[in-house]
Amino acid sequence: MIADQYDVFLFDLDGVIYLDDAVLAGSRRCIRKLRAMGKSVYFVTNDPRPTRQELCNRLNSMKIVVSPEEIITSGWATAQYLAKNNISNVFAIATAGFTSELEAVGIKANFDGSCQAVVAGYNENTNFVQIQQAIRHLEAGARFIATNGDQSFPGRNGRCIATGAMVELIRKVSGKQPLIIGKPYSYLFSAALQSVAPGSRIVMIGDSLETDILGAHRQGLDAILLSKEKCCFPSKHDYRMPDRIISHLWELFKPNEEVKPWRNPGFVWPDAVKPGVAAVIFNGQRQVLLVKRKDNGLWGLPSGHLEIGETVIDAIKREIQEETGLLVEVEKLIGVYSDPVSQVFSYPSGAATHFITLSFLCCITGGCLKADDHEITDVAFFDTVICRLIF
Ligand SMILES: [Mg+2]
């Protein structure tokens, strides 16, 4: 049975254990049975509003026995992150519950003067004045941290605005990218697993492909979707594809059933797919031009991505001039590369982009070789034999 395959079970709450105020069928019995089998159970939620103790009380009132230490909320995990990074005064958009999680680790919230960080959680009474204040703090140099990126959540009368929608508003106006703590990003999972013994077999069970399943797979964990519907994605390597779909939690204990373990396809899950261009440029000695990138310190072909309204020819000529100072003419297209393993690039911010890269053979017509200092720290020609070794 599936329950035998794992030592540690991470459960999403809303839509898996309960829905609004109602406990979902089978969840109470499932948790009781897993505990009787000696399994570890954690509840991992993106909801930043309640404290761990409040959620613990709520679950206990549903006759699900749990301790606060087994509950990981995005609000609590955000407070832990801030404390570990020596951030002690913040401008917080938060409920009383999240504010008390911040204060419990010595963080002063709703700070009137300057602050080290803007922390975007959720409070349904948030208004434009507060959002504008958050943007002012970001403009003054505060860091931008969000509890979670969910755009909406289901309410009694339809979809409701969630933290992510407000975060997106602040991001668009301020131009600052937030660090997001909740699923599908790593910090919430790290917080949940910090007391788990190394080598433990861990599975995530959730009802959201975009947060629970994607987040678990980004961590290298197996992921089970609780759903009555099938799902499919065009790519068989899609991180959002669950390793198993169950329609009821009791299926964890069905004989002769198992989860096919997650196999990492060998690339980081990208945030976007973009068209890119790269250039192969030889000098008179048949040496090839490479540039050393500031963000990752690696040597590679001059390359970049298309700007809106640009042809690929214009894009590669511009990129080469910007990165190397050289003027070139394009001789011919020599390859199109889309394989995610070689064409997904990660950035220090944590973002990753999958490029569809068109490679051109180019010849130098003018200019003066010089690294641009902004993205490129060095430019040089290399023997092609050495280049084969590099790639
Ligand atoms: Mg859910």
Coordinates of C-alpha atoms and ligand atoms in Angstrom, one line a residue:
M1 CA 0.0 0.0 0.0
I2 CA 1.0 3.6 -0.6
A3 CA 1.3 4.3 3.2
D4 CA 4.0 1.7 3.5
Q5 CA 6.2 3.6 0.9
Y6 CA 6.8 6.6 3.1
D7 CA 7.9 7.6 6.6
V8 CA 6.8 11.3 6.5
F9 CA 3.5 12.7 5.1
L10 CA 3.1 16.4 4.3
F11 CA -0.5 17.3 4.0
D12 CA -2.0 20.5 2.5
L13 CA -4.9 21.6 4.6
D14 CA -7.6 23.5 2.6
G15 CA -9.2 21.0 0.2
V16 CA -7.4 18.0 1.7
I17 CA -8.1 17.9 5.4
Y18 CA -10.9 20.4 5.5
L19 CA -12.9 22.8 3.3
D20 CA -14.0 26.0 5.0
D21 CA -15.2 24.8 8.4
A22 CA -16.0 21.3 7.4
V23 CA -13.6 18.4 7.9
L24 CA -13.3 16.3 4.7
A25 CA -14.5 12.8 4.6
G26 CA -11.8 10.3 5.6
S27 CA -9.1 12.8 6.7
R28 CA -9.6 12.2 10.4
R29 CA -9.4 8.4 10.0
C30 CA -6.4 8.7 7.6
I31 CA -4.3 10.8 10.1
R32 CA -5.3 8.4 13.0
K33 CA -4.2 5.4 10.9
L34 CA -0.9 6.9 9.8
R35 CA -0.1 7.8 13.4
A36 CA -0.9 4.2 14.5
M37 CA 1.6 3.0 11.8
G38 CA 4.3 5.2 13.4
K39 CA 4.4 7.7 10.5
S40 CA 5.3 11.4 10.9
V41 CA 2.6 13.8 9.8
Y42 CA 3.0 17.6 9.0
F43 CA 0.4 20.0 7.8
V44 CA 1.8 22.6 5.3
T45 CA -0.4 25.5 4.3
N46 CA 0.1 28.7 2.3
D47 CA -2.6 30.4 4.4
P48 CA -0.6 33.1 6.3
R49 CA -3.6 34.3 8.4
P50 CA -3.8 32.0 11.4
T51 CA -1.1 31.2 14.0
R52 CA 0.0 27.6 14.3
Q53 CA -1.8 27.4 17.6
E54 CA -5.0 28.7 16.1
L55 CA -4.8 26.0 13.4
C56 CA -3.9 23.4 16.0
N57 CA -7.1 24.3 17.9
R58 CA -9.2 24.2 14.8
L59 CA -7.9 20.7 13.8
N60 CA -8.3 19.4 17.4
S61 CA -11.9 20.7 17.4
M62 CA -12.3 18.5 14.3
K63 CA -11.0 15.6 16.4
I64 CA -7.7 15.5 14.4
V65 CA -5.0 15.2 17.0
V66 CA -2.0 17.5 16.2
S67 CA 0.5 19.7 17.9
P68 CA 1.5 23.2 16.8
E69 CA 5.0 21.9 15.9
E70 CA 3.4 19.7 13.2
I71 CA 1.8 22.7 11.5
I72 CA 3.8 24.9 9.1
T73 CA 2.0 28.0 7.9
S74 CA 3.5 30.5 5.4
G75 CA 3.1 33.2 8.0
W76 CA 5.1 31.2 10.6
A77 CA 7.8 30.2 8.1
T78 CA 8.1 33.8 7.0
A79 CA 8.7 34.9 10.6
Q80 CA 11.4 32.2 10.9
Y81 CA 13.1 33.4 7.7
L82 CA 13.1 37.0 8.8
A83 CA 14.6 36.1 12.2
K84 CA 17.3 34.0 10.6
N85 CA 18.2 36.9 8.3
N86 CA 18.4 39.4 11.2
I87 CA 15.4 41.4 10.0
S88 CA 13.8 42.8 13.1
N89 CA 11.5 45.6 11.9
V90 CA 9.1 45.3 9.0
F91 CA 6.2 46.9 7.3
A92 CA 3.7 44.1 7.4
I93 CA 0.4 43.6 5.6
A94 CA -0.9 41.0 8.0
T95 CA -3.7 39.6 10.2
A96 CA -3.5 39.6 13.9
G97 CA -2.4 36.0 13.7
F98 CA 0.5 36.6 11.4
T99 CA 1.5 39.7 13.3
S100 CA 1.7 37.6 16.5
E101 CA 3.9 35.0 14.7
L102 CA 6.3 37.9 13.8
E103 CA 6.3 39.2 17.3
A104 CA 6.9 35.8 18.8
V105 CA 10.4 35.8 17.2
G106 CA 11.1 39.4 18.1
I107 CA 10.1 41.2 14.9
K108 CA 8.4 44.5 15.2
A109 CA 5.6 44.7 12.7
N110 CA 3.7 47.8 11.4
F111 CA 6.9 49.8 12.0
D112 CA 6.1 53.5 11.5
G113 CA 9.6 54.7 10.4
S114 CA 12.1 53.1 8.1
C115 CA 12.0 49.4 7.9
Q116 CA 14.2 46.6 6.7
A117 CA 11.5 44.7 4.8
V118 CA 8.1 44.9 3.4
V119 CA 6.3 41.7 4.3
A120 CA 3.2 41.0 2.2
G121 CA 0.8 38.6 3.9
Y122 CA -2.9 38.8 3.8
N123 CA -5.5 41.0 5.5
E124 CA -8.9 41.5 3.9
N125 CA -9.0 45.1 5.3
T126 CA -5.8 46.1 3.4
N127 CA -6.4 49.4 1.5
F128 CA -4.6 51.4 -1.2
V129 CA -3.0 53.7 1.4
Q130 CA -1.2 50.7 2.9
I131 CA -0.2 49.3 -0.4
Q132 CA 1.2 52.7 -1.4
Q133 CA 3.1 52.8 1.9
A134 CA 4.6 49.4 1.1
I135 CA 5.7 50.7 -2.3
R136 CA 7.3 53.8 -0.6
H137 CA 9.3 51.5 1.7
L138 CA 10.5 49.4 -1.2
E139 CA 11.6 52.6 -3.1
A140 CA 13.5 53.5 0.1
G141 CA 15.5 50.2 -0.1
A142 CA 13.5 47.8 2.0
R143 CA 13.5 44.1 1.0
F144 CA 10.4 42.6 -0.5
I145 CA 9.2 39.3 1.1
A146 CA 5.8 37.6 0.5
T147 CA 4.2 34.8 2.5
N148 CA 2.8 33.2 -0.6
G149 CA 2.0 33.8 -4.3
D150 CA -1.6 32.4 -4.5
Q151 CA -3.6 34.8 -6.6
S152 CA -7.0 33.8 -5.3
F153 CA -8.8 31.3 -3.1
P154 CA -12.3 29.8 -3.2
G155 CA -14.9 31.6 -1.2
R156 CA -18.6 31.0 -0.5
N157 CA -19.7 33.5 -3.3
G158 CA -16.8 32.9 -5.7
R159 CA -13.1 33.6 -6.0
C160 CA -11.5 35.9 -3.4
I161 CA -8.4 38.0 -3.8
A162 CA -5.4 36.3 -2.2
T163 CA -1.9 37.5 -1.2
G164 CA -0.4 36.9 -4.6
A165 CA -2.7 39.3 -6.4
M166 CA -1.7 42.1 -4.0
V167 CA 2.0 41.1 -4.3
E168 CA 1.7 41.3 -8.1
L169 CA 0.2 44.8 -7.7
I170 CA 3.2 45.9 -5.5
R171 CA 5.7 44.2 -7.9
K172 CA 4.3 45.9 -11.0
V173 CA 4.3 49.4 -9.4
S174 CA 7.6 49.1 -7.5
G175 CA 9.5 47.0 -10.1
K176 CA 10.9 44.9 -7.2
Q177 CA 10.7 41.1 -7.3
P178 CA 9.6 39.5 -4.0
L179 CA 11.1 36.5 -2.3
I180 CA 8.1 34.2 -1.9
I181 CA 8.2 31.8 1.1
G182 CA 5.2 29.6 0.5
K183 CA 4.6 26.7 -1.9
P184 CA 5.7 26.0 -4.6
Y185 CA 8.9 27.7 -3.5
S186 CA 11.4 26.0 -1.2
Y187 CA 11.4 27.8 2.1
L188 CA 8.1 26.4 3.4
F189 CA 9.2 22.8 2.6
S190 CA 12.6 23.4 4.2
A191 CA 10.8 24.7 7.4
A192 CA 8.6 21.6 7.4
L193 CA 11.5 19.2 7.0
Q194 CA 14.0 20.8 9.3
S195 CA 13.4 18.2 12.1
V196 CA 12.9 15.2 9.7
A197 CA 15.6 12.5 10.0
P198 CA 18.0 12.3 6.9
G199 CA 17.1 9.5 4.6
S200 CA 13.4 9.6 5.5
R201 CA 11.0 8.8 2.7
I202 CA 8.7 11.8 2.2
V203 CA 5.5 12.5 0.2
M204 CA 3.4 15.6 -0.2
I205 CA -0.4 15.2 -0.5
G206 CA -2.3 18.2 -1.9
D207 CA -5.1 19.4 -4.1
S208 CA -3.2 22.1 -6.1
L209 CA -1.0 21.3 -9.1
E210 CA 0.6 24.7 -9.1
T211 CA 1.6 24.8 -5.4
D212 CA 1.5 21.3 -3.8
I213 CA 2.6 19.1 -6.7
L214 CA 5.0 21.6 -8.4
G215 CA 6.5 22.6 -5.0
A216 CA 7.1 19.0 -3.9
H217 CA 8.8 18.1 -7.2
R218 CA 11.0 21.2 -7.0
Q219 CA 12.2 19.7 -3.6
G220 CA 12.7 16.3 -5.2
L221 CA 9.8 14.9 -3.2
D222 CA 7.1 12.5 -4.4
A223 CA 3.7 14.2 -4.8
I224 CA 0.1 12.8 -4.7
L225 CA -2.8 14.8 -6.0
L226 CA -6.1 14.5 -4.2
S227 CA -8.7 14.9 -7.0
K228 CA -11.6 13.3 -8.6
E229 CA -10.5 14.4 -12.0
K230 CA -7.6 13.3 -14.2
C231 CA -5.0 15.8 -15.3
C232 CA -2.5 15.8 -18.1
F233 CA 0.2 18.2 -19.4
P234 CA 1.7 18.3 -22.9
S235 CA 5.2 17.5 -21.7
K236 CA 5.9 14.2 -19.9
H237 CA 8.6 16.1 -17.9
D238 CA 6.1 18.6 -16.5
Y239 CA 6.9 19.2 -12.8
R240 CA 3.1 19.7 -12.1
M241 CA 2.2 16.2 -13.1
P242 CA 1.5 14.2 -9.9
D243 CA 3.1 10.9 -9.3
R244 CA -0.3 9.5 -8.3
I245 CA -3.9 10.8 -8.2
I246 CA -6.2 9.6 -5.5
S247 CA -9.8 10.5 -5.1
H248 CA -10.0 9.7 -1.4
L249 CA -7.3 9.7 1.4
W250 CA -8.3 6.2 2.3
E251 CA -6.7 5.0 -1.0
L252 CA -3.3 5.4 0.9
F253 CA -4.2 2.1 2.6
K254 CA -5.5 0.1 -0.3
P255 CA -3.5 -3.1 -0.8
N256 CA -1.4 -3.6 -3.9
E257 CA -1.4 0.2 -4.7
E258 CA 1.8 2.3 -5.0
V259 CA 3.2 5.6 -6.1
K260 CA 5.7 5.6 -9.0
P261 CA 8.5 7.7 -7.5
W262 CA 9.3 11.2 -8.9
R263 CA 12.3 11.2 -11.2
N264 CA 13.9 14.6 -11.7
P265 CA 14.1 15.2 -15.4
G266 CA 17.5 17.0 -15.1
F267 CA 16.5 20.6 -15.4
V268 CA 15.2 23.3 -13.1
W269 CA 11.5 24.1 -13.5
P270 CA 11.4 27.4 -15.5
D271 CA 9.2 30.4 -14.8
A272 CA 8.8 31.2 -18.5
V273 CA 9.7 30.2 -22.0
K274 CA 11.4 32.9 -24.1
P275 CA 13.0 33.2 -27.5
G276 CA 16.8 33.6 -27.3
V277 CA 19.7 34.1 -29.7
A278 CA 23.3 33.0 -29.6
A279 CA 26.3 33.7 -31.8
V280 CA 29.3 31.7 -33.0
I281 CA 32.1 34.1 -34.0
F282 CA 35.5 33.1 -35.2
N283 CA 38.6 35.2 -35.5
G284 CA 41.3 34.8 -38.2
Q285 CA 43.0 31.9 -36.2
R286 CA 39.7 29.9 -36.1
Q287 CA 39.4 30.7 -32.4
V288 CA 35.8 31.2 -31.1
L289 CA 34.6 34.2 -29.1
L290 CA 33.3 33.5 -25.5
V291 CA 32.0 35.8 -22.8
K292 CA 32.2 35.4 -19.0
R293 CA 28.9 36.1 -17.3
K294 CA 28.7 38.1 -14.1
D295 CA 25.7 36.3 -12.7
N296 CA 27.1 32.7 -12.8
G297 CA 30.9 33.3 -13.5
L298 CA 30.7 30.9 -16.5
W299 CA 32.1 31.3 -20.0
G300 CA 29.7 30.9 -22.9
L301 CA 28.7 32.1 -26.3
P302 CA 27.5 35.7 -26.6
S303 CA 23.7 35.4 -26.2
G304 CA 20.5 37.0 -25.0
H305 CA 16.8 37.2 -25.6
L306 CA 14.6 38.9 -28.0
E307 CA 13.0 42.3 -27.1
I308 CA 9.5 43.0 -28.2
G309 CA 9.3 44.2 -31.8
E310 CA 12.8 42.9 -32.6
T311 CA 13.8 40.4 -35.4
V312 CA 16.2 37.6 -34.4
I313 CA 18.9 39.1 -36.6
D314 CA 18.6 42.5 -35.0
A315 CA 18.6 40.8 -31.5
I316 CA 21.8 38.9 -32.0
K317 CA 23.6 41.9 -33.6
R318 CA 22.5 44.1 -30.6
E319 CA 23.5 41.5 -28.0
I320 CA 26.9 41.0 -29.5
Q321 CA 27.5 44.8 -29.6
E322 CA 26.3 45.2 -26.0
E323 CA 28.2 42.3 -24.6
T324 CA 31.5 42.5 -26.6
G325 CA 31.6 45.8 -28.3
L326 CA 31.9 44.1 -31.7
L327 CA 29.9 44.9 -34.8
V328 CA 28.9 41.8 -36.8
E329 CA 27.0 40.6 -39.8
V330 CA 25.0 37.4 -39.7
E331 CA 26.2 34.7 -42.1
K332 CA 23.6 32.0 -41.5
L333 CA 21.4 30.2 -39.0
I334 CA 23.4 27.1 -37.7
G335 CA 21.1 25.6 -35.1
V336 CA 17.9 25.8 -33.0
Y337 CA 18.0 24.5 -29.5
S338 CA 15.0 23.9 -27.2
D339 CA 16.1 20.9 -25.0
P340 CA 15.2 22.0 -21.4
V341 CA 18.3 20.2 -20.0
S342 CA 20.7 22.5 -21.8
Q343 CA 18.4 25.5 -22.4
V344 CA 16.9 26.2 -18.9
F345 CA 19.0 28.9 -17.2
S346 CA 18.8 29.7 -13.5
Y347 CA 19.5 33.1 -12.0
P348 CA 20.7 34.0 -8.5
S349 CA 17.2 35.5 -7.7
G350 CA 15.9 31.9 -8.0
A351 CA 14.1 32.6 -11.3
A352 CA 14.7 30.3 -14.2
T353 CA 14.0 30.7 -17.9
H354 CA 13.6 28.1 -20.7
F355 CA 15.1 29.6 -23.9
I356 CA 14.3 28.5 -27.5
T357 CA 17.7 29.5 -28.8
L358 CA 18.5 30.3 -32.4
S359 CA 22.3 30.2 -33.0
F360 CA 23.9 32.2 -35.8
L361 CA 27.3 32.1 -37.4
C362 CA 28.4 35.7 -37.5
C363 CA 31.5 37.5 -38.9
I364 CA 33.1 40.6 -37.4
T365 CA 32.7 43.8 -39.4
G366 CA 33.9 46.4 -36.9
G367 CA 33.9 47.6 -33.3
C368 CA 36.4 47.1 -30.5
L369 CA 36.5 44.0 -28.2
K370 CA 35.5 45.0 -24.7
A371 CA 33.4 43.4 -21.9
D372 CA 30.3 45.5 -21.1
D373 CA 30.9 45.4 -17.3
H374 CA 27.2 45.1 -16.7
E375 CA 26.4 41.5 -17.5
I376 CA 29.8 40.4 -18.8
T377 CA 33.1 40.5 -16.9
D378 CA 35.5 39.3 -19.6
V379 CA 35.6 38.5 -23.4
A380 CA 38.2 36.4 -25.1
F381 CA 38.8 34.1 -28.1
F382 CA 39.5 30.4 -27.3
D383 CA 40.9 27.5 -29.3
T384 CA 37.9 25.4 -30.5
V385 CA 39.5 22.2 -29.1
I386 CA 39.5 23.7 -25.6
C387 CA 35.9 24.9 -26.1
R388 CA 34.8 21.3 -26.8
L389 CA 36.2 20.4 -23.4
I390 CA 34.4 23.3 -21.8
F391 CA 31.0 22.3 -23.2
Ligands
MG1 MG -5.4 23.2 -1.0

